[in-house]
Amino acid sequence: MALLVAPAGGCSVLLDWNDFSGGIAAGDDGGPGSDAKDDAEGGGDAAIDGAGTDAPPEGAPTTCSSGMQCVAAPPSGWTGPVALYAAASTAGSAPACGTGFSSKAAFDGNGGNLTAASPTCSPCGCGTASGEVCNGPLMTFYIDGSCTETIPVDGTLTVTTTCNAANPLAASVTVAGPTVSSGTCGATGGAATLPAAVWDQTARACAPSSPVGPADCAGGQVCMPASSSPFSSGACVWQAGTATGCPAGYPTGPQVFYSGVADQRGCTACQCSPSSGATCMVSTPAIESCEDGTTFDAPSACAPINTVEEVKLTANMTLTPGTCGVAGGGAPTGTATPSGATSFCCAP
C-alpha cells in the first residue's frame, strides 16, 4: 500500500514502504563517489551537467518537451537530480525505475526504525577431556619405624619407572595412590542464530538514463524526465552522510536513509572448566626396590623401608578420564546499527 506524506516545506512524497532487504546496488556505497554518482556526474548512463556550462553534455535534450521537467541543477556537494521512492516496508518490493530512468537504481536503502532482536545461542557443551596425566604414587618417609615423624628434607618421593633414591634416613614409609593432573575439554555450542534485521522504511533513487542539460529551461535549471507515482513528483538530490539542512532549490528534507546494517550481534564463546573426576589405578604390587625386590602397594599403610636404597614403579597405570563442566559463554551479545547514511533533499 502506498502512503502519501506531506513533509515540511510543502513537498508531497508518496511513501511506499516495502520489505527491501537493504543495501545499495553492487559496487556502490550510497554516497558521492559511488557508481551511481559516477553515472550521475561522470558521463555514465545518468551524467549530469549543471546549468551554466558552455555546452550541454552529449545526448542531453535541447528542449524540455512533454514527459520532461525543468528542475534546479544539483548544487555543489550534491548528486542528482533523481526520482525518489520512499515507502513503508510492509508495502512490498520497491518498484522498478520508470520510463526515462536507468534500470539500475542509483541508490537502494532503508530508513526509519531498525529492529534487530538479540540472537539465540545454541547450548554450550564440553567434549572429551584430553591432556590428563597419571602422576606416580607418592612415598612419604619417616625417621621412625611407626610412620609418626616425617623427615623434613627429601621427605617425599613421586615414584616413576626409573630407579629413584629413597631417603637414607627413612625407617618407615607410607604410599599414596597415584593422582591425576587435570586436562582440558574442547567447548562446543554457542552458535548464533540472528533474527532478520527489519526496517520501517524502504527507499530507492532512480537517475535519468540519459544525460541532463539546461535545454530550454530557465537559468540554473536542467531538464530531466518527469517521475510518476509511486515516485516523488519533485526531483531530489542526495549526498553521503547525515545532512543538517537542504540546499536552495531542494528545500524539503533532509530525509536520511541507510545503505546497510553494521551487524555486531553474536554469542560469547563457550568455555569449559578444567577436567575433574579422573582416576588412575595401578596393579598390585606397584613399587619395587631396585636392590632386593621389596615391594609396596599403592596405596599402602606404614611399612618398613630401612634396607631399601632405590625404588621404581613396576606396574602400569590405567587412566579413567574425567569430565569438564561449562564455565561460561553462550550468551547473546552485540547490536545491529544502521550504516551508510545517505541524505536526500527534494523539490516541492
Short mmCIF file of C-alpha atoms in Angstrom, two decimals:
data_model
loop_
_atom_site.label_atom_id
_atom_site.label_comp_id
_atom_site.label_asym_id
_atom_site.label_seq_id
_atom_site.Cartn_x
_atom_site.Cartn_y
_atom_site.Cartn_z
CA MET A 1 0.00 0.00 0.00
CA ALA A 2 1.31 3.48 -0.86
CA LEU A 3 1.11 6.31 1.65
CA LEU A 4 1.12 10.00 0.65
CA VAL A 5 3.07 12.13 3.12
CA ALA A 6 3.44 15.92 3.04
CA PRO A 7 6.79 16.73 4.71
CA ALA A 8 7.83 20.17 5.91
CA GLY A 9 8.20 22.62 3.06
CA GLY A 10 5.08 21.56 1.18
CA CYS A 11 6.54 18.73 -0.92
CA SER A 12 4.25 15.74 -1.21
CA VAL A 13 6.19 12.49 -1.24
CA LEU A 14 4.45 9.24 -1.97
CA LEU A 15 5.81 6.74 0.53
CA ASP A 16 5.56 3.09 -0.38
CA TRP A 17 7.11 1.09 2.47
CA ASN A 18 8.30 -2.32 1.38
CA ASP A 19 10.36 -5.22 2.60
CA PHE A 20 13.50 -4.32 0.71
CA SER A 21 16.40 -6.22 2.27
CA GLY A 22 18.76 -3.26 2.28
CA GLY A 23 21.96 -2.21 0.55
CA ILE A 24 22.79 -0.20 -2.50
CA ALA A 25 23.45 -1.63 -5.90
CA ALA A 26 26.50 -3.88 -6.03
CA GLY A 27 29.71 -1.85 -6.02
CA ASP A 28 28.00 1.34 -4.73
CA ASP A 29 28.41 2.79 -1.27
CA GLY A 30 25.37 5.02 -1.42
CA GLY A 31 27.27 8.29 -1.49
CA PRO A 32 29.18 10.54 -3.81
CA GLY A 33 31.96 8.59 -5.45
CA SER A 34 29.79 5.51 -5.95
CA ASP A 35 28.93 4.06 -9.36
CA ALA A 36 25.60 5.84 -9.05
CA LYS A 37 27.35 9.16 -8.66
CA ASP A 38 29.72 8.32 -11.49
CA ASP A 39 26.66 7.68 -13.65
CA ALA A 40 25.20 10.96 -12.47
CA GLU A 41 28.31 13.15 -12.67
CA GLY A 42 30.98 11.40 -14.71
CA GLY A 43 29.34 10.95 -18.10
CA GLY A 44 27.84 7.50 -17.47
CA ASP A 45 24.25 6.44 -18.01
CA ALA A 46 22.99 9.31 -15.89
CA ALA A 47 25.57 12.07 -16.42
CA ILE A 48 24.59 15.45 -15.03
CA ASP A 49 25.77 18.79 -16.34
CA GLY A 50 24.86 21.73 -14.14
CA ALA A 51 23.41 24.89 -15.56
CA GLY A 52 25.83 27.48 -16.74
CA THR A 53 28.17 25.23 -18.75
CA ASP A 54 29.18 26.29 -22.22
CA ALA A 55 27.60 23.30 -23.91
CA PRO A 56 25.20 20.58 -22.78
CA PRO A 57 26.63 17.08 -22.45
CA GLU A 58 26.37 14.86 -25.48
CA GLY A 59 22.95 13.23 -25.63
CA ALA A 60 21.28 15.82 -23.36
CA PRO A 61 17.90 17.17 -24.57
CA THR A 62 17.86 20.54 -26.32
CA THR A 63 14.22 21.17 -25.44
CA CYS A 64 12.38 20.13 -22.29
CA SER A 65 9.39 18.59 -24.08
CA SER A 66 6.43 16.54 -22.92
CA GLY A 67 7.32 13.94 -20.31
CA MET A 68 10.22 16.07 -19.11
CA GLN A 69 10.56 18.73 -16.43
CA CYS A 70 12.90 21.59 -15.61
CA VAL A 71 14.45 21.33 -12.16
CA ALA A 72 17.20 23.12 -10.27
CA ALA A 73 20.71 21.99 -11.16
CA PRO A 74 22.26 20.00 -8.29
CA PRO A 75 24.29 22.29 -6.00
CA SER A 76 27.94 21.63 -5.27
CA GLY A 77 28.36 18.63 -2.98
CA TRP A 78 25.06 17.07 -4.02
CA THR A 79 24.32 14.37 -6.60
CA GLY A 80 21.25 14.31 -8.81
CA PRO A 81 18.71 15.03 -9.88
CA VAL A 82 16.92 11.74 -9.15
CA ALA A 83 13.40 10.49 -8.60
CA LEU A 84 12.93 9.23 -5.05
CA TYR A 85 10.69 6.43 -3.82
CA ALA A 86 10.19 6.13 -0.05
CA ALA A 87 7.64 3.81 1.46
CA ALA A 88 6.70 1.59 4.38
CA SER A 89 8.48 -1.76 4.26
CA THR A 90 5.12 -3.50 4.55
CA ALA A 91 4.12 -2.28 1.08
CA GLY A 92 6.23 -4.82 -0.79
CA SER A 93 9.18 -4.62 -3.12
CA ALA A 94 10.44 -1.30 -4.39
CA PRO A 95 9.10 -0.51 -7.88
CA ALA A 96 11.31 -0.52 -10.95
CA CYS A 97 12.67 2.79 -12.12
CA GLY A 98 10.24 4.38 -14.58
CA THR A 99 10.43 5.46 -18.19
CA GLY A 100 13.37 7.73 -18.90
CA PHE A 101 15.32 6.47 -15.88
CA SER A 102 18.18 3.97 -15.69
CA SER A 103 17.04 0.44 -14.93
CA LYS A 104 19.80 0.21 -12.32
CA ALA A 105 18.80 2.15 -9.22
CA ALA A 106 21.20 4.89 -8.18
CA PHE A 107 20.51 4.09 -4.53
CA ASP A 108 18.69 1.34 -2.67
CA GLY A 109 18.38 1.56 1.11
CA ASN A 110 16.22 1.70 4.18
CA GLY A 111 15.19 4.11 6.88
CA GLY A 112 13.07 4.67 9.94
CA ASN A 113 13.41 2.36 12.90
CA LEU A 114 15.72 -0.63 12.66
CA THR A 115 14.57 -3.64 14.66
CA ALA A 116 17.19 -6.33 15.23
CA ALA A 117 16.33 -8.76 18.03
CA SER A 118 19.04 -10.40 20.11
CA PRO A 119 20.41 -13.64 18.69
CA THR A 120 19.65 -17.06 20.09
CA CYS A 121 22.68 -19.12 21.10
CA SER A 122 23.00 -22.88 20.85
CA PRO A 123 23.69 -24.56 24.22
CA CYS A 124 27.28 -24.85 25.33
CA GLY A 125 28.85 -28.25 25.90
CA CYS A 126 32.24 -29.80 26.57
CA GLY A 127 33.92 -32.58 24.65
CA THR A 128 36.13 -35.42 25.88
CA ALA A 129 38.90 -34.48 28.27
CA SER A 130 42.44 -34.56 26.95
CA GLY A 131 45.85 -33.90 28.44
CA GLU A 132 45.15 -35.67 31.76
CA VAL A 133 48.27 -37.33 33.17
CA CYS A 134 48.72 -40.02 35.81
CA ASN A 135 51.25 -38.97 38.43
CA GLY A 136 53.18 -41.79 40.07
CA PRO A 137 52.45 -42.90 43.66
CA LEU A 138 53.79 -40.63 46.40
CA MET A 139 56.01 -42.18 49.07
CA THR A 140 56.35 -40.33 52.38
CA PHE A 141 59.38 -41.22 54.51
CA TYR A 142 59.50 -41.27 58.31
CA ILE A 143 62.51 -41.25 60.58
CA ASP A 144 60.86 -43.65 62.97
CA GLY A 145 59.56 -47.13 62.36
CA SER A 146 55.88 -46.34 63.02
CA CYS A 147 55.31 -43.59 60.45
CA THR A 148 54.80 -40.85 63.00
CA GLU A 149 57.71 -38.43 62.41
CA THR A 150 58.26 -37.30 58.85
CA ILE A 151 61.69 -36.43 57.55
CA PRO A 152 61.73 -32.66 56.80
CA VAL A 153 64.28 -32.79 53.95
CA ASP A 154 63.59 -35.06 50.95
CA GLY A 155 60.74 -36.49 52.94
CA THR A 156 58.63 -37.43 49.90
CA LEU A 157 59.22 -39.07 46.53
CA THR A 158 56.97 -39.36 43.47
CA VAL A 159 57.80 -42.79 42.11
CA THR A 160 58.48 -43.21 38.39
CA THR A 161 59.56 -46.13 36.21
CA THR A 162 63.19 -45.07 36.76
CA CYS A 163 65.03 -46.07 39.90
CA ASN A 164 64.90 -43.16 42.38
CA ALA A 165 66.76 -42.89 45.67
CA ALA A 166 64.77 -43.34 48.83
CA ASN A 167 65.64 -41.19 51.79
CA PRO A 168 68.59 -42.90 53.50
CA LEU A 169 67.35 -41.82 56.92
CA ALA A 170 63.93 -43.43 56.46
CA ALA A 171 62.88 -46.23 58.76
CA SER A 172 59.30 -46.46 57.50
CA VAL A 173 57.15 -45.27 54.64
CA THR A 174 53.54 -44.77 53.56
CA VAL A 175 52.44 -44.82 49.93
CA ALA A 176 49.59 -42.75 48.47
CA GLY A 177 47.88 -43.86 45.30
CA PRO A 178 48.63 -42.14 42.00
CA THR A 179 46.97 -38.81 41.27
CA VAL A 180 45.80 -37.24 38.01
CA SER A 181 46.75 -33.86 36.59
CA SER A 182 43.74 -32.07 35.13
CA GLY A 183 43.19 -31.87 31.39
CA THR A 184 41.09 -29.69 29.14
CA CYS A 185 37.97 -30.17 27.06
CA GLY A 186 37.03 -28.55 23.79
CA ALA A 187 33.96 -26.34 24.03
CA THR A 188 31.00 -26.88 21.74
CA GLY A 189 27.93 -24.79 21.00
CA GLY A 190 27.47 -21.06 21.28
CA ALA A 191 26.47 -20.67 17.63
CA ALA A 192 24.36 -17.60 16.98
CA THR A 193 21.08 -17.55 15.10
CA LEU A 194 20.37 -13.97 14.05
CA PRO A 195 16.77 -12.81 13.62
CA ALA A 196 16.34 -10.73 10.49
CA ALA A 197 17.02 -7.02 10.84
CA VAL A 198 13.79 -5.24 9.89
CA TRP A 199 13.38 -1.61 8.81
CA ASP A 200 10.28 0.57 8.89
CA GLN A 201 11.01 2.15 5.52
CA THR A 202 12.47 1.40 2.12
CA ALA A 203 13.95 3.89 -0.34
CA ARG A 204 15.04 3.80 -3.96
CA ALA A 205 16.50 6.60 -6.06
CA CYS A 206 16.48 6.49 -9.86
CA ALA A 207 18.74 8.60 -12.06
CA PRO A 208 17.87 9.65 -15.64
CA SER A 209 19.04 7.14 -18.24
CA SER A 210 20.37 9.94 -20.47
CA PRO A 211 22.50 12.96 -19.56
CA VAL A 212 20.66 16.03 -18.31
CA GLY A 213 21.38 19.53 -19.51
CA PRO A 214 19.97 23.07 -19.43
CA ALA A 215 17.94 22.55 -22.65
CA ASP A 216 15.46 25.44 -22.88
CA CYS A 217 14.96 25.64 -19.09
CA ALA A 218 15.45 28.81 -17.07
CA GLY A 219 18.92 29.71 -15.88
CA GLY A 220 20.26 27.44 -13.19
CA GLN A 221 17.99 24.56 -14.26
CA VAL A 222 18.40 21.28 -16.08
CA CYS A 223 15.91 19.10 -17.91
CA MET A 224 15.16 15.58 -16.66
CA PRO A 225 12.37 13.01 -17.16
CA ALA A 226 9.24 13.67 -15.13
CA SER A 227 8.70 10.99 -12.48
CA SER A 228 5.38 9.33 -11.80
CA SER A 229 3.73 7.67 -8.83
CA PRO A 230 4.81 5.98 -6.63
CA PHE A 231 7.98 8.07 -7.02
CA SER A 232 8.07 11.64 -5.73
CA SER A 233 6.73 14.22 -8.14
CA GLY A 234 9.54 16.62 -7.23
CA ALA A 235 13.13 15.88 -8.17
CA CYS A 236 15.63 15.15 -5.40
CA VAL A 237 19.36 15.41 -4.79
CA TRP A 238 21.47 13.35 -2.40
CA GLN A 239 24.82 13.18 -0.62
CA ALA A 240 26.60 10.74 1.64
CA GLY A 241 26.28 11.25 5.38
CA THR A 242 23.68 12.90 7.57
CA ALA A 243 22.96 16.38 6.25
CA THR A 244 21.89 19.12 8.64
CA GLY A 245 19.99 21.09 6.02
CA CYS A 246 18.94 21.21 2.38
CA PRO A 247 20.23 23.39 -0.47
CA ALA A 248 18.31 26.04 -2.38
CA GLY A 249 16.01 24.55 -4.98
CA TYR A 250 15.57 21.37 -2.93
CA PRO A 251 14.19 22.61 0.40
CA THR A 252 12.26 19.53 1.54
CA GLY A 253 14.21 17.30 3.89
CA PRO A 254 16.70 16.09 4.60
CA GLN A 255 15.41 12.53 4.61
CA VAL A 256 18.09 10.08 5.75
CA PHE A 257 18.27 6.51 4.51
CA TYR A 258 20.90 3.85 5.05
CA SER A 259 22.61 1.55 2.59
CA GLY A 260 23.35 -1.21 5.07
CA VAL A 261 23.47 -2.61 8.59
CA ALA A 262 26.55 -2.94 10.79
CA ASP A 263 25.58 -6.19 12.50
CA GLN A 264 27.71 -6.96 15.54
CA ARG A 265 25.30 -9.45 17.09
CA GLY A 266 26.67 -12.80 18.18
CA CYS A 267 27.24 -15.11 21.12
CA THR A 268 30.04 -15.15 23.65
CA ALA A 269 32.43 -18.07 23.24
CA CYS A 270 31.63 -21.19 25.21
CA GLN A 271 34.20 -22.10 27.88
CA CYS A 272 34.90 -25.29 29.83
CA SER A 273 36.41 -25.74 33.28
CA PRO A 274 39.48 -27.99 33.75
CA SER A 275 38.62 -31.67 33.88
CA SER A 276 37.84 -33.34 37.17
CA GLY A 277 36.82 -36.76 38.41
CA ALA A 278 39.56 -38.70 36.59
CA THR A 279 41.13 -41.68 38.36
CA CYS A 280 44.42 -43.52 37.94
CA MET A 281 44.77 -47.14 39.03
CA VAL A 282 47.87 -49.33 39.35
CA SER A 283 48.10 -53.06 39.76
CA THR A 284 49.48 -54.70 42.93
CA PRO A 285 52.30 -54.53 43.79
CA ALA A 286 53.01 -51.15 42.30
CA ILE A 287 56.51 -50.31 43.57
CA GLU A 288 59.62 -52.45 43.79
CA SER A 289 63.03 -51.98 45.38
CA CYS A 290 65.79 -51.73 42.82
CA GLU A 291 68.11 -53.73 45.13
CA ASP A 292 66.36 -56.57 46.93
CA GLY A 293 62.90 -56.95 45.35
CA THR A 294 60.96 -55.49 48.29
CA THR A 295 57.54 -54.40 47.03
CA PHE A 296 54.94 -51.85 48.05
CA ASP A 297 51.32 -51.44 47.13
CA ALA A 298 49.92 -48.05 46.13
CA PRO A 299 48.25 -47.05 48.29
CA SER A 300 49.68 -48.82 51.29
CA ALA A 301 49.84 -48.28 55.04
CA CYS A 302 53.00 -47.89 57.07
CA ALA A 303 55.77 -50.29 56.04
CA PRO A 304 59.47 -50.64 56.91
CA ILE A 305 62.00 -49.33 54.36
CA ASN A 306 65.31 -49.05 56.20
CA THR A 307 67.08 -51.55 53.88
CA VAL A 308 65.74 -50.05 50.64
CA GLU A 309 68.02 -47.62 48.79
CA GLU A 310 66.19 -47.11 45.47
CA VAL A 311 62.65 -47.78 44.25
CA LYS A 312 60.82 -47.70 40.93
CA LEU A 313 57.28 -48.07 39.56
CA THR A 314 56.79 -51.50 38.05
CA ALA A 315 53.01 -51.54 37.46
CA ASN A 316 51.12 -49.95 34.61
CA MET A 317 48.89 -47.02 35.47
CA THR A 318 45.39 -47.01 33.97
CA LEU A 319 43.64 -43.66 33.48
CA THR A 320 39.87 -43.27 33.62
CA PRO A 321 39.18 -39.82 32.10
CA GLY A 322 37.30 -37.13 33.91
CA THR A 323 34.83 -34.60 32.56
CA CYS A 324 34.64 -30.83 32.20
CA GLY A 325 31.80 -28.54 33.13
CA VAL A 326 30.61 -25.50 31.20
CA ALA A 327 32.32 -22.48 32.70
CA GLY A 328 30.63 -19.73 30.71
CA GLY A 329 29.75 -18.36 27.30
CA GLY A 330 26.83 -18.92 25.00
CA ALA A 331 25.22 -15.58 25.87
CA PRO A 332 23.84 -13.09 23.32
CA THR A 333 25.99 -10.06 22.71
CA GLY A 334 26.25 -7.07 20.37
CA THR A 335 23.76 -5.00 18.42
CA ALA A 336 22.89 -4.12 14.85
CA THR A 337 23.08 -0.46 13.84
CA PRO A 338 22.42 1.47 10.61
CA SER A 339 25.37 2.14 8.33
CA GLY A 340 25.98 4.07 5.13
CA ALA A 341 23.84 7.12 5.92
CA THR A 342 22.67 9.00 2.82
CA SER A 343 20.65 12.23 2.87
CA PHE A 344 18.03 13.26 0.30
CA CYS A 345 16.55 16.71 -0.26
CA CYS A 346 13.66 17.22 -2.65
CA ALA A 347 11.98 19.98 -4.63
CA PRO A 348 8.35 20.86 -3.83
#
